Coordinates of C-alpha atoms in Angstrom, one line a residue:
X1 CA 111.5 52.5 145.0
X2 CA 111.2 52.6 148.8
X3 CA 114.8 53.4 149.5
X4 CA 114.6 56.4 147.1
X5 CA 111.5 57.6 148.9
X6 CA 113.2 57.3 152.2
X7 CA 116.3 59.1 150.8
X8 CA 114.1 61.9 149.7
X9 CA 112.5 62.2 153.2
X10 CA 116.0 62.5 154.8
X11 CA 116.9 65.3 152.3
X12 CA 113.8 67.2 153.6
X13 CA 115.1 66.7 157.1
X14 CA 118.4 68.3 156.2
X15 CA 117.0 71.3 154.4
X16 CA 119.2 73.1 151.9
X17 CA 122.0 70.6 151.2
X18 CA 125.7 71.3 151.6
X19 CA 127.1 67.8 151.2
X20 CA 125.9 64.5 149.7
X21 CA 128.5 61.7 149.9
X22 CA 127.6 58.2 148.7
X23 CA 129.7 55.0 149.0
X24 CA 129.1 51.7 147.3
X25 CA 130.8 48.5 146.3
X26 CA 129.8 48.8 142.7
X27 CA 127.7 51.5 141.0
X28 CA 125.3 52.0 138.2
X29 CA 126.1 55.6 137.1
X30 CA 123.0 55.8 134.9
X31 CA 120.9 55.0 138.0
X32 CA 122.7 57.6 140.1
X33 CA 122.2 60.3 137.4
X34 CA 118.7 59.4 136.5
X35 CA 117.2 58.9 140.0
X36 CA 119.5 59.8 142.9
X37 CA 120.8 63.2 141.5
X38 CA 117.4 64.5 140.6
X39 CA 116.1 63.6 144.1
X40 CA 119.0 65.6 145.6
X41 CA 118.2 68.6 143.4
X42 CA 114.4 68.3 143.6
X43 CA 114.3 68.0 139.8
X44 CA 112.3 65.9 137.4
X45 CA 113.7 62.6 136.0
X46 CA 115.9 63.5 133.0
X47 CA 115.1 61.8 129.7
X48 CA 117.3 63.5 127.1
X49 CA 121.0 64.4 127.0
X50 CA 120.1 68.1 127.4
X51 CA 118.1 67.2 130.5
X52 CA 121.2 65.7 132.1
X53 CA 123.2 68.8 131.1
X54 CA 120.5 70.9 132.7
X55 CA 120.9 68.8 135.9
X56 CA 124.6 69.5 135.9
X57 CA 124.0 73.2 135.7
X58 CA 121.6 73.1 138.6
X59 CA 124.1 71.1 140.6
X60 CA 126.8 73.7 139.8
X61 CA 124.5 76.5 140.9
X62 CA 123.5 74.7 144.1
X63 CA 127.0 74.5 145.5
X64 CA 126.3 71.0 146.8
X65 CA 129.4 68.9 147.4
X66 CA 128.2 65.7 145.6
X67 CA 130.6 62.8 145.6
X68 CA 130.4 59.0 144.9
X69 CA 133.0 56.5 146.1
X70 CA 133.2 52.8 145.0
X71 CA 135.7 50.0 144.6
X72 CA 138.0 51.0 141.8
X73 CA 137.8 47.6 140.1
X74 CA 134.0 47.8 139.9
X75 CA 133.6 51.4 138.9
X76 CA 131.8 50.5 135.7
X77 CA 133.5 53.1 133.6
X78 CA 132.2 51.6 130.4
X79 CA 128.7 52.9 131.4
X80 CA 127.1 55.9 129.8
X81 CA 128.0 58.8 132.1
X82 CA 126.1 62.0 131.2
X83 CA 127.1 64.4 133.9
X84 CA 130.3 65.5 135.6
X85 CA 129.5 64.3 139.1
X86 CA 132.8 63.1 140.6
X87 CA 133.1 59.3 141.0
X88 CA 136.2 58.1 143.0
X89 CA 137.7 54.6 142.7
X90 CA 138.9 53.4 146.1
X91 CA 141.9 51.0 146.2
X92 CA 141.8 49.0 149.4
X93 CA 145.3 47.6 149.1
X94 CA 147.3 50.8 148.5
X95 CA 147.7 52.0 152.1
X96 CA 150.3 50.2 154.4
X97 CA 148.6 51.5 157.5
X98 CA 145.5 49.5 156.7
X99 CA 147.3 46.1 156.7
X100 CA 147.2 46.0 160.5
X101 CA 143.4 45.9 160.1
X102 CA 143.6 42.9 157.7
X103 CA 142.9 45.1 154.7
X104 CA 145.1 44.3 151.6
X105 CA 145.0 44.1 147.8
X106 CA 142.5 41.3 147.9
X107 CA 140.0 43.3 150.1
X108 CA 136.9 44.8 148.6
X109 CA 135.6 48.3 149.3
X110 CA 132.2 47.1 150.2
X111 CA 130.6 49.8 152.5
X112 CA 127.3 51.3 151.5
X113 CA 127.1 54.6 153.3
X114 CA 125.1 57.9 152.7
X115 CA 126.1 61.1 154.4
X116 CA 123.8 64.2 154.1
X117 CA 124.6 67.6 155.5
X118 CA 122.4 70.6 155.3
X119 CA 121.2 73.8 156.9
X120 CA 119.1 71.9 159.5
X121 CA 121.5 69.1 160.4
X122 CA 123.3 65.9 159.4
X123 CA 122.0 62.5 158.5
X124 CA 124.0 59.3 158.2
X125 CA 122.7 56.2 156.4
X126 CA 124.1 52.7 156.0
X127 CA 122.8 49.3 154.9
X128 CA 123.1 46.6 152.2
X129 CA 122.0 48.4 149.1
X130 CA 124.6 49.3 146.4
X131 CA 124.1 52.3 144.2
X132 CA 122.4 50.4 141.4
X133 CA 118.9 49.9 140.1
X134 CA 119.0 46.4 141.6
X135 CA 120.1 47.7 145.0
X136 CA 117.5 50.4 145.2
X137 CA 114.6 48.8 143.3
X138 CA 114.8 45.1 142.6
X139 CA 116.4 43.4 145.6
X140 CA 115.1 43.0 149.1
X141 CA 117.5 45.2 151.1
X142 CA 117.8 46.8 154.4
X143 CA 118.9 50.4 155.1
X144 CA 118.8 52.7 158.1
X145 CA 119.1 56.4 158.6
X146 CA 120.0 58.3 161.8
X147 CA 120.3 62.0 162.6
X148 CA 123.9 62.8 163.7
X149 CA 123.2 64.4 167.0
X150 CA 126.1 63.1 169.2
X151 CA 129.8 63.8 169.1
X152 CA 130.6 60.1 169.1
X153 CA 128.6 59.4 166.0
X154 CA 130.1 62.4 164.2
X155 CA 133.6 61.4 165.1
X156 CA 133.1 57.8 163.8
X157 CA 131.7 58.9 160.5
X158 CA 134.4 61.5 160.2
X159 CA 137.1 58.9 160.8
X160 CA 135.5 56.7 158.1
X161 CA 135.5 59.4 155.5
X162 CA 138.9 60.7 156.4
X163 CA 140.4 57.3 155.4
X164 CA 138.2 57.1 152.2
X165 CA 139.2 60.6 151.1
X166 CA 142.9 60.0 151.8
X167 CA 142.7 56.8 149.8
X168 CA 141.7 58.7 146.6
X169 CA 144.1 61.6 147.3
X170 CA 141.6 64.1 148.5
X171 CA 141.4 66.1 151.8
X172 CA 138.3 65.4 153.9
X173 CA 136.6 68.7 154.4
X174 CA 134.6 67.7 157.6
X175 CA 135.1 70.3 160.3
X176 CA 136.2 69.7 163.9
X177 CA 133.1 69.6 166.1
X178 CA 133.1 69.6 169.9
X179 CA 129.5 69.9 170.9
X180 CA 126.2 68.3 169.8
X181 CA 122.6 68.4 171.0
X182 CA 122.9 65.0 172.7
X183 CA 125.6 63.2 174.6
X184 CA 124.5 59.6 174.0
X185 CA 122.8 57.6 171.3
X186 CA 121.6 54.0 171.1
X187 CA 123.1 53.8 167.6
X188 CA 126.8 53.2 166.9
X189 CA 128.4 53.6 163.5
X190 CA 130.8 50.7 163.0
X191 CA 133.3 50.5 160.2
X192 CA 136.5 48.6 159.2
X193 CA 138.9 51.4 160.0
X194 CA 138.2 51.1 163.7
X195 CA 140.6 49.2 165.9
X196 CA 137.9 47.0 167.4
X197 CA 136.4 44.5 165.0
X198 CA 132.8 44.5 164.0
X199 CA 132.0 41.2 165.7
X200 CA 133.7 42.2 168.9
X201 CA 131.6 45.4 169.0
X202 CA 128.4 43.4 168.2
X203 CA 129.0 40.8 170.9
X204 CA 130.1 43.4 173.4
X205 CA 132.2 41.0 175.4
X206 CA 129.1 39.1 176.5
X207 CA 128.6 35.3 176.3
X208 CA 125.8 34.8 173.8
X209 CA 123.5 31.9 173.2
X210 CA 122.0 32.8 169.8
X211 CA 122.9 34.8 166.7
X212 CA 120.6 35.3 163.8
X213 CA 122.0 36.5 160.5
X214 CA 120.5 37.4 157.1
X215 CA 123.1 37.0 154.4
X216 CA 123.1 36.1 150.7
X217 CA 126.8 35.1 150.7
X218 CA 128.8 32.5 152.7
X219 CA 132.3 31.1 152.8
X220 CA 132.9 27.9 150.9
X221 CA 133.7 26.2 154.2
X222 CA 130.7 27.4 156.3
X223 CA 131.4 25.0 159.1
X224 CA 135.0 26.2 159.4
X225 CA 133.9 29.8 159.6
X226 CA 131.4 29.1 162.4
X227 CA 134.0 27.2 164.3
X228 CA 136.5 30.1 163.9
X229 CA 133.7 32.6 165.0
X230 CA 133.0 30.7 168.2
X231 CA 136.7 30.2 169.0
X232 CA 138.2 33.5 168.1
X233 CA 135.5 35.5 169.8
X234 CA 135.0 33.3 172.9
X235 CA 131.5 32.1 172.2
X236 CA 131.5 28.4 173.0
X237 CA 127.7 28.2 173.5
X238 CA 126.7 30.2 170.4
X239 CA 124.0 28.7 168.1
X240 CA 123.7 30.3 164.7
X241 CA 120.4 30.8 162.8
X242 CA 120.8 31.7 159.1
X243 CA 118.2 33.3 156.8
X244 CA 119.9 32.7 153.5
X245 CA 119.1 33.9 150.1
X246 CA 118.9 30.9 147.7
X247 CA 119.8 31.1 144.1
X248 CA 116.5 30.9 142.1
X249 CA 115.0 29.8 145.4
X250 CA 116.9 26.5 145.2
X251 CA 120.3 26.4 146.8
X252 CA 122.7 28.4 149.0
X253 CA 125.9 29.9 147.8
X254 CA 128.1 27.5 149.7
X255 CA 128.9 23.8 149.8
X256 CA 127.7 20.8 151.9
X257 CA 130.2 19.0 154.1
X258 CA 130.2 16.4 156.8
X259 CA 131.3 19.0 159.3
X260 CA 128.3 21.1 158.3
X261 CA 126.0 18.1 158.6
X262 CA 127.3 17.6 162.2
X263 CA 126.5 21.3 163.1
X264 CA 122.9 20.8 161.9
X265 CA 122.7 17.5 163.8
X266 CA 123.9 19.2 167.0
X267 CA 121.5 22.2 166.5
X268 CA 124.5 24.5 166.5
X269 CA 123.3 25.7 163.1
X270 CA 119.8 26.2 161.9
X271 CA 118.6 27.3 158.4
X272 CA 115.4 29.3 158.2
X273 CA 113.2 30.7 155.5
X274 CA 112.8 34.4 155.0
X275 CA 109.9 35.4 157.3
X276 CA 108.8 37.9 154.5
X277 CA 108.0 36.2 151.2
X278 CA 109.9 37.8 148.3
X279 CA 107.8 39.8 145.8
X280 CA 107.9 38.0 142.5
X281 CA 109.4 41.1 141.0
X282 CA 112.4 41.0 143.3
X283 CA 115.7 39.4 142.1
X284 CA 117.1 38.3 145.5
X285 CA 117.3 39.0 149.2
X286 CA 120.5 41.0 149.5
X287 CA 119.8 42.2 153.0
X288 CA 122.5 41.8 155.7
X289 CA 121.2 41.7 159.3
X290 CA 122.9 40.4 162.5
X291 CA 120.8 40.1 165.6
X292 CA 121.7 39.1 169.2
X293 CA 119.7 39.3 172.3
X294 CA 121.1 42.8 172.9
X295 CA 121.9 44.3 169.5
X296 CA 120.8 44.6 165.9
X297 CA 123.4 45.3 163.2
X298 CA 122.4 46.7 159.8
X299 CA 125.1 47.2 157.3
X300 CA 127.2 45.6 154.5
X301 CA 128.5 42.6 156.5
X302 CA 128.0 39.3 154.8
X303 CA 128.4 36.1 156.8
X304 CA 132.0 35.4 155.5
X305 CA 135.5 35.9 156.9
X306 CA 136.1 39.0 154.8
X307 CA 132.6 40.4 155.1
X308 CA 132.3 40.0 158.9
X309 CA 135.9 41.4 159.3
X310 CA 136.6 38.2 161.2
X311 CA 140.4 38.2 160.6
X312 CA 141.8 39.4 163.9
X313 CA 145.2 40.2 165.2
X314 CA 148.2 39.1 163.2
X315 CA 146.7 36.0 161.7
X316 CA 148.9 34.7 158.8
X317 CA 146.3 32.4 157.2
X318 CA 146.0 34.2 153.9
X319 CA 142.6 35.7 154.8
X320 CA 141.7 39.4 154.7
X321 CA 139.0 41.8 155.8
X322 CA 136.8 43.8 153.4
X323 CA 136.0 47.5 154.0
X324 CA 132.6 47.4 155.5
X325 CA 130.3 49.7 157.5
X326 CA 126.9 49.9 159.2
X327 CA 125.1 50.5 162.4
X328 CA 125.0 48.6 165.7
X329 CA 121.8 49.4 167.4
X330 CA 120.9 48.7 171.1
X331 CA 117.9 46.3 170.7
X332 CA 116.5 43.9 173.3
X333 CA 113.7 42.7 171.1
X334 CA 113.4 38.9 170.6
X335 CA 115.2 37.2 167.7
X336 CA 112.5 34.9 166.6
X337 CA 110.5 37.5 164.5
X338 CA 113.5 37.7 162.2
X339 CA 113.3 34.0 161.5
X340 CA 110.9 32.1 159.2
X341 CA 110.1 28.4 159.1
X342 CA 113.0 26.1 159.9
X343 CA 114.3 24.3 156.8
X344 CA 115.2 20.6 156.7
X345 CA 119.0 20.9 155.9
X346 CA 120.4 18.4 153.4
X347 CA 123.0 18.4 150.7
X348 CA 120.5 19.3 148.0
X349 CA 120.1 22.8 149.5
X350 CA 123.8 23.5 148.8
X351 CA 125.7 24.4 145.6
X352 CA 127.7 22.0 143.5
X353 CA 131.2 23.0 142.4
X354 CA 129.9 24.1 139.1
X355 CA 127.1 26.2 140.6
X356 CA 129.5 27.8 143.1
X357 CA 131.9 28.7 140.3
X358 CA 129.1 30.3 138.3
X359 CA 128.2 32.4 141.4
X360 CA 131.7 33.4 142.2
X361 CA 132.7 37.1 142.1
X362 CA 135.1 37.8 139.3
X363 CA 137.6 40.5 140.5
X364 CA 139.4 42.2 137.7
X365 CA 143.2 42.1 137.9
X366 CA 144.3 45.3 139.6
X367 CA 146.9 47.7 138.2
X368 CA 150.3 47.7 139.9
X369 CA 149.8 51.4 140.5
X370 CA 147.1 53.9 141.5
X371 CA 146.3 56.7 139.1
X372 CA 143.8 59.6 139.2
X373 CA 143.2 62.0 136.3
X374 CA 141.6 65.4 136.9
X375 CA 140.3 67.8 134.3
X376 CA 140.0 71.4 135.3
X377 CA 137.4 73.1 133.2
X378 CA 138.5 76.6 134.1
X379 CA 142.0 76.1 132.7
X380 CA 141.1 73.3 130.3
X381 CA 144.0 71.2 131.7
X382 CA 144.5 67.6 132.7
X383 CA 146.3 67.0 136.0
X384 CA 147.7 63.6 137.1
X385 CA 148.4 61.8 140.4
X386 CA 149.7 58.3 140.7
X387 CA 151.8 56.0 142.8
X388 CA 153.4 52.6 141.9
X389 CA 152.6 50.3 144.8
X390 CA 153.6 46.9 143.5
X391 CA 156.7 45.2 145.0
X392 CA 158.4 45.1 141.6
X393 CA 160.2 48.1 140.1
X394 CA 158.1 50.5 138.1
X395 CA 157.6 49.4 134.5
X396 CA 157.6 51.9 131.7
X397 CA 155.3 50.1 129.1
X398 CA 152.0 51.6 130.3
X399 CA 150.3 54.4 128.4
X400 CA 147.3 56.7 129.1
X401 CA 144.7 57.7 126.6
X402 CA 142.5 60.8 127.2
X403 CA 139.5 62.4 125.5
X404 CA 140.5 65.3 123.2
X405 CA 144.2 64.3 123.2
X406 CA 145.1 62.2 120.2
X407 CA 148.5 60.7 121.2
X408 CA 148.9 58.2 124.1
X409 CA 150.8 59.5 127.1
X410 CA 153.6 57.3 128.4
X411 CA 153.4 56.7 132.2
X412 CA 156.8 57.5 133.8
X413 CA 157.6 56.9 137.4
X414 CA 160.2 58.5 139.7
X415 CA 162.8 55.9 140.5
X416 CA 162.9 56.3 144.3
X417 CA 159.5 57.7 145.3
X418 CA 157.7 55.7 142.6
X419 CA 155.3 58.6 142.0
X420 CA 153.8 59.3 138.6
X421 CA 155.8 61.9 136.7
X422 CA 153.6 63.6 134.1
X423 CA 153.3 67.3 133.6
X424 CA 149.9 69.0 133.4
X425 CA 148.4 68.8 129.9
X426 CA 146.4 71.8 128.5
X427 CA 143.7 71.1 125.9
X428 CA 143.1 73.7 123.3
X429 CA 139.7 72.6 122.0
X430 CA 137.3 70.5 124.1
X431 CA 134.8 68.3 122.3
X432 CA 135.0 64.6 123.2
X433 CA 135.2 65.5 126.9
X434 CA 131.6 66.7 126.8
X435 CA 130.4 63.1 126.3
X436 CA 133.4 60.9 127.2
X437 CA 134.2 61.1 130.9
X438 CA 136.8 58.3 131.1
X439 CA 140.5 57.7 130.9
X440 CA 142.0 54.5 129.6
X441 CA 145.2 52.7 130.6
X442 CA 146.9 50.5 128.1
X443 CA 149.9 48.1 128.2
X444 CA 151.0 47.9 124.7
X445 CA 147.8 47.5 122.7
X446 CA 146.0 45.8 125.5
X447 CA 143.4 47.8 127.5
X448 CA 144.1 47.3 131.2
X449 CA 141.9 49.7 133.0
X450 CA 139.1 52.3 132.4
X451 CA 138.7 54.9 135.1
X452 CA 136.4 57.9 135.5
X453 CA 137.8 61.4 135.2
X454 CA 137.4 63.8 138.1
X455 CA 136.1 67.0 136.7
X456 CA 136.6 70.3 138.6
X457 CA 135.3 73.8 138.1
X458 CA 132.4 72.3 136.2
X459 CA 130.6 75.6 136.2
X460 CA 132.9 76.4 133.2
X461 CA 131.9 73.3 131.3
X462 CA 130.4 74.4 128.1
X463 CA 128.1 71.5 127.1
X464 CA 125.3 73.4 125.4
X465 CA 126.1 75.2 122.2
X466 CA 124.2 76.8 119.3
X467 CA 124.0 75.0 116.0
X468 CA 125.5 77.8 114.0
X469 CA 126.5 81.5 114.1
X470 CA 123.1 82.7 113.0
X471 CA 121.3 80.9 115.9
X472 CA 123.8 82.4 118.3
X473 CA 123.3 85.9 116.9
X474 CA 119.5 85.5 117.0
X475 CA 119.7 84.5 120.7
X476 CA 122.0 87.5 121.5
X477 CA 119.6 89.9 119.7
X478 CA 116.5 88.6 121.3
X479 CA 118.0 88.9 124.8
X480 CA 117.4 92.7 125.0
X481 CA 115.9 95.8 123.4
X482 CA 116.8 97.0 120.0
X483 CA 119.2 99.9 120.0
X484 CA 118.4 103.1 118.0
X485 CA 119.5 103.5 114.4
X486 CA 121.6 106.5 115.4
X487 CA 123.9 104.3 117.3
X488 CA 127.5 104.3 115.9
X489 CA 127.3 100.5 115.4
X490 CA 124.6 101.1 112.7
X491 CA 126.6 103.4 110.4
X492 CA 126.9 100.4 108.0
X493 CA 123.6 99.6 106.3
X494 CA 122.1 97.8 103.4
X495 CA 119.7 98.7 100.6
X496 CA 116.6 96.7 100.1
X497 CA 118.4 94.6 97.5
X498 CA 121.2 93.9 100.0
X499 CA 123.7 96.3 98.6
X500 CA 126.2 97.6 101.3
X501 CA 125.9 101.3 102.3
X502 CA 128.3 103.3 104.4
X503 CA 126.7 106.5 105.6
X504 CA 124.4 106.4 102.6
X505 CA 127.3 106.1 100.1
X506 CA 127.7 103.0 97.9
X507 CA 131.0 101.3 97.3
X508 CA 132.3 101.9 93.8
X509 CA 134.7 99.0 93.7
X510 CA 135.2 97.5 90.2
X511 CA 133.8 94.1 91.2
X512 CA 130.6 95.6 92.6
X513 CA 128.8 93.2 95.0
X514 CA 130.8 90.1 94.2
X515 CA 133.8 91.6 95.9
X516 CA 131.8 92.4 99.0
X517 CA 130.9 88.8 99.7
X518 CA 127.5 87.5 100.6
X519 CA 126.7 87.7 104.3
X520 CA 124.6 84.6 103.9
X521 CA 121.6 84.4 106.3
X522 CA 123.1 86.9 108.7
X523 CA 122.3 90.5 107.9
X524 CA 124.5 93.4 109.0
X525 CA 121.7 94.6 111.2
X526 CA 121.6 91.3 112.9
X527 CA 125.4 91.3 113.4
X528 CA 125.4 94.8 115.0
X529 CA 122.2 94.3 117.0
X530 CA 123.6 91.1 118.5
X531 CA 126.9 92.8 119.4
X532 CA 125.1 95.7 120.9
X533 CA 123.0 93.5 123.2
X534 CA 126.0 91.4 124.2
X535 CA 128.0 94.5 125.1
X536 CA 125.1 95.8 127.1
X537 CA 125.0 92.6 129.1
X538 CA 128.7 92.7 129.8
X539 CA 128.4 96.2 131.1
X540 CA 125.9 95.1 133.7
X541 CA 128.2 92.4 135.2
X542 CA 129.5 93.2 138.7
X543 CA 131.1 89.8 139.7
X544 CA 134.0 88.0 138.2
X545 CA 132.3 84.7 138.4
X546 CA 129.4 86.0 136.4
X547 CA 131.7 87.5 133.8
X548 CA 133.6 84.2 133.5
X549 CA 130.3 82.4 132.9
X550 CA 129.2 84.8 130.1
X551 CA 132.7 84.7 128.5
X552 CA 133.5 81.0 128.8
X553 CA 130.7 78.6 129.8
X554 CA 127.1 79.7 129.1
X555 CA 125.5 78.7 125.8
X556 CA 126.4 81.4 123.3
X557 CA 129.3 82.6 125.5
X558 CA 132.0 84.8 124.0
X559 CA 134.4 81.9 123.6
X560 CA 131.8 80.1 121.5
X561 CA 131.3 83.3 119.5
X562 CA 135.0 83.5 118.8
X563 CA 135.1 79.9 117.6
X564 CA 132.1 80.1 115.4
X565 CA 133.2 83.5 113.9
X566 CA 136.7 82.1 113.1
X567 CA 135.1 79.1 111.4
X568 CA 132.9 81.2 109.3
X569 CA 135.7 83.6 108.2
X570 CA 137.9 80.7 107.3
X571 CA 135.1 79.1 105.2
X572 CA 133.9 82.3 103.4
X573 CA 137.3 83.9 103.0
X574 CA 138.1 87.6 103.0
X575 CA 135.1 89.8 102.3
X576 CA 133.6 92.9 103.9
X577 CA 131.2 91.0 106.1
X578 CA 134.0 88.9 107.5
X579 CA 136.0 92.0 108.2
X580 CA 133.0 93.5 110.1
X581 CA 132.4 90.2 111.9
X582 CA 136.0 90.1 113.2
X583 CA 135.8 93.8 114.3
X584 CA 132.6 93.1 116.3
X585 CA 133.9 90.0 117.9
X586 CA 137.3 91.4 118.8
X587 CA 135.6 94.5 120.2
X588 CA 133.5 92.4 122.5
X589 CA 136.6 90.5 123.6
X590 CA 138.4 93.8 124.4
X591 CA 135.4 95.0 126.3
X592 CA 135.2 91.8 128.4
X593 CA 139.0 92.0 129.2
X594 CA 138.5 95.6 130.3
X595 CA 135.6 94.7 132.6
X596 CA 137.8 91.8 134.0
X597 CA 140.5 94.4 134.9
X598 CA 138.1 96.4 137.1
X599 CA 136.4 93.6 138.9
X600 CA 137.8 92.0 142.2
X601 CA 140.1 89.1 141.4
X602 CA 139.6 87.0 144.6
X603 CA 137.1 84.7 143.0
X604 CA 138.5 84.4 139.5
X605 CA 139.3 80.8 138.3
X606 CA 139.9 81.1 134.6
X607 CA 143.6 81.5 133.9
X608 CA 144.9 84.5 131.9
X609 CA 146.0 82.2 129.0
X610 CA 142.4 81.5 128.1
X611 CA 141.5 85.2 128.1
X612 CA 144.5 86.0 125.8
X613 CA 143.2 83.4 123.4
X614 CA 140.0 85.3 122.8
X615 CA 140.5 87.0 119.5
X616 CA 139.7 86.5 115.8
X617 CA 142.4 87.0 113.2
X618 CA 141.3 90.0 111.1
X619 CA 140.8 89.2 107.5
X620 CA 141.9 91.5 104.7
X621 CA 139.4 93.6 102.9
X622 CA 138.6 92.5 99.3
X623 CA 141.3 93.5 96.8
X624 CA 138.7 95.4 94.8
X625 CA 137.9 97.9 97.5
X626 CA 139.5 101.3 96.9
X627 CA 141.5 103.2 99.5
X628 CA 138.8 105.7 100.2
X629 CA 136.3 103.0 101.0
X630 CA 138.8 101.2 103.3
X631 CA 139.5 104.5 105.1
X632 CA 135.8 105.2 105.7
X633 CA 135.3 101.7 107.1
X634 CA 138.1 102.1 109.6
X635 CA 136.9 105.6 110.6
X636 CA 133.5 104.2 111.3
X637 CA 134.9 101.8 113.8
X638 CA 136.9 104.4 115.7
X639 CA 133.7 105.5 117.5
X640 CA 132.4 102.0 118.1
X641 CA 135.0 101.1 120.6
X642 CA 134.4 104.3 122.4
X643 CA 130.7 103.6 122.7
X644 CA 131.5 100.1 124.1
X645 CA 133.8 101.6 126.7
X646 CA 137.0 99.9 125.5
X647 CA 139.0 103.1 125.2

């Protein structure tokens, strides 16, 4: 994939990355996670679920601000998302201030932009390729990258992302910059949020003779669009040369008309073949190029009213502009090299009504409101933001369904402000969220919308776990050196036959070993050895973030130990091993809490409520144990907590 290789080269130019922001009309999340994300991280292509989880851990550790933006209606939330990278759905019609630019609810978020920022500089990319396997590997596309070395270029990209971030309810973190290495650049970043329309910027107020355009899509009334283009932008002498992608190499995605035939007859419109023959493995030519005698435009602009942002002023013709972006480059090179052989235009080169209907873009019906759902992995809490933007009064029959929350949530709206009114929702046990990254909006029993969750504090996301308690204890034990047998934790021992010893004395309970309970595959030595090693690791921690990782997120973390211990105790019931297991686990929880108290709190992110939940209910000792035996067990543990530093 040439674009992926070019992308990798730009990453090298930037050095250690700080930000990677990607925009697209539609997305293939599996393509992004399988190819784009590993390229950003310098990792191998993942093949298994755990490979993707490992990628997420590397992304967390890197500190890279990685974000994806696309049209909310084409987010493809039914795809198999395997990481927690944030994907934001942009709603073009939800901002009143954009209506003056011709952007409304019928507009598409169609810009394909890449912004990279690293220790060595910034790179901006724009072109025709969506974030899909087709866009980066199967279509003929055009994409261009430039180093951001001028204030004007930085300000234009900042203005673009400020509107995009605001649309999804986020604050754009781009800093105010006042000085750059260069003062001028032959490249201008043009986008739909600027007051001057794309075509006006491309034409530059000059009277032009020729315009060459590569485009796969056209308006149904192509002749009418060309007429409006010439009239609205004062280009009476303009002749248009089109390099058009043809469906299956046969016909254009527009219709024949008498007016179109007259344009061909008068040489005001010329159809040309692609000067570069398509590789047989390519699906289509999706490139968008606009060339005049003075400029070359590379971006997302199709040769349509909406795609070219041709709606100007206060036109009330029902038309709209899409959200587009790209580069306008000063270029005096001739136009002809961009054009292939002239085609003999006739009605057979154009689509029938049926063919046009088959090629038409099907836009899902939008919701009458915007909604964003965030899950904070630190607090294990859902947070909600939403705004009713339809002209009608808010309706109360919509519900929201979330992973790891069984009951549907009714969506309630404030009467005046029309803002979504739902309290934050804490989740006790997280399971489904590890593989299901979507929320679903229903109206009655009908599914209306599927959106992607925005996951924050993903460093606390515990996606990797051990199969059972024994595997966890084995890993804890092998993590360090074995302690000496004189350690207080080893006052409880077993005979060769498995009989429990306490300082060399056997228990004389009436039910003998049956009352003790079978420790299963986990020996007492393994239990105490694992606890010893875990306590030693906790004592070495000097940063609150590291402590939170060991307690809440890493495989085999303390929270996982608490859960697995509680499950085992519940399954096996009250016995001596269960009692010791609870003592060991609770002792580690107390130790972690003590260490938390002495560490600086400025970087902590896990709420106190999750810390307080770290305990295992202590089971009763077996009924057959005599009082002397119970007393000696409890005395043995009085020194253990002192050794761990919990007193």
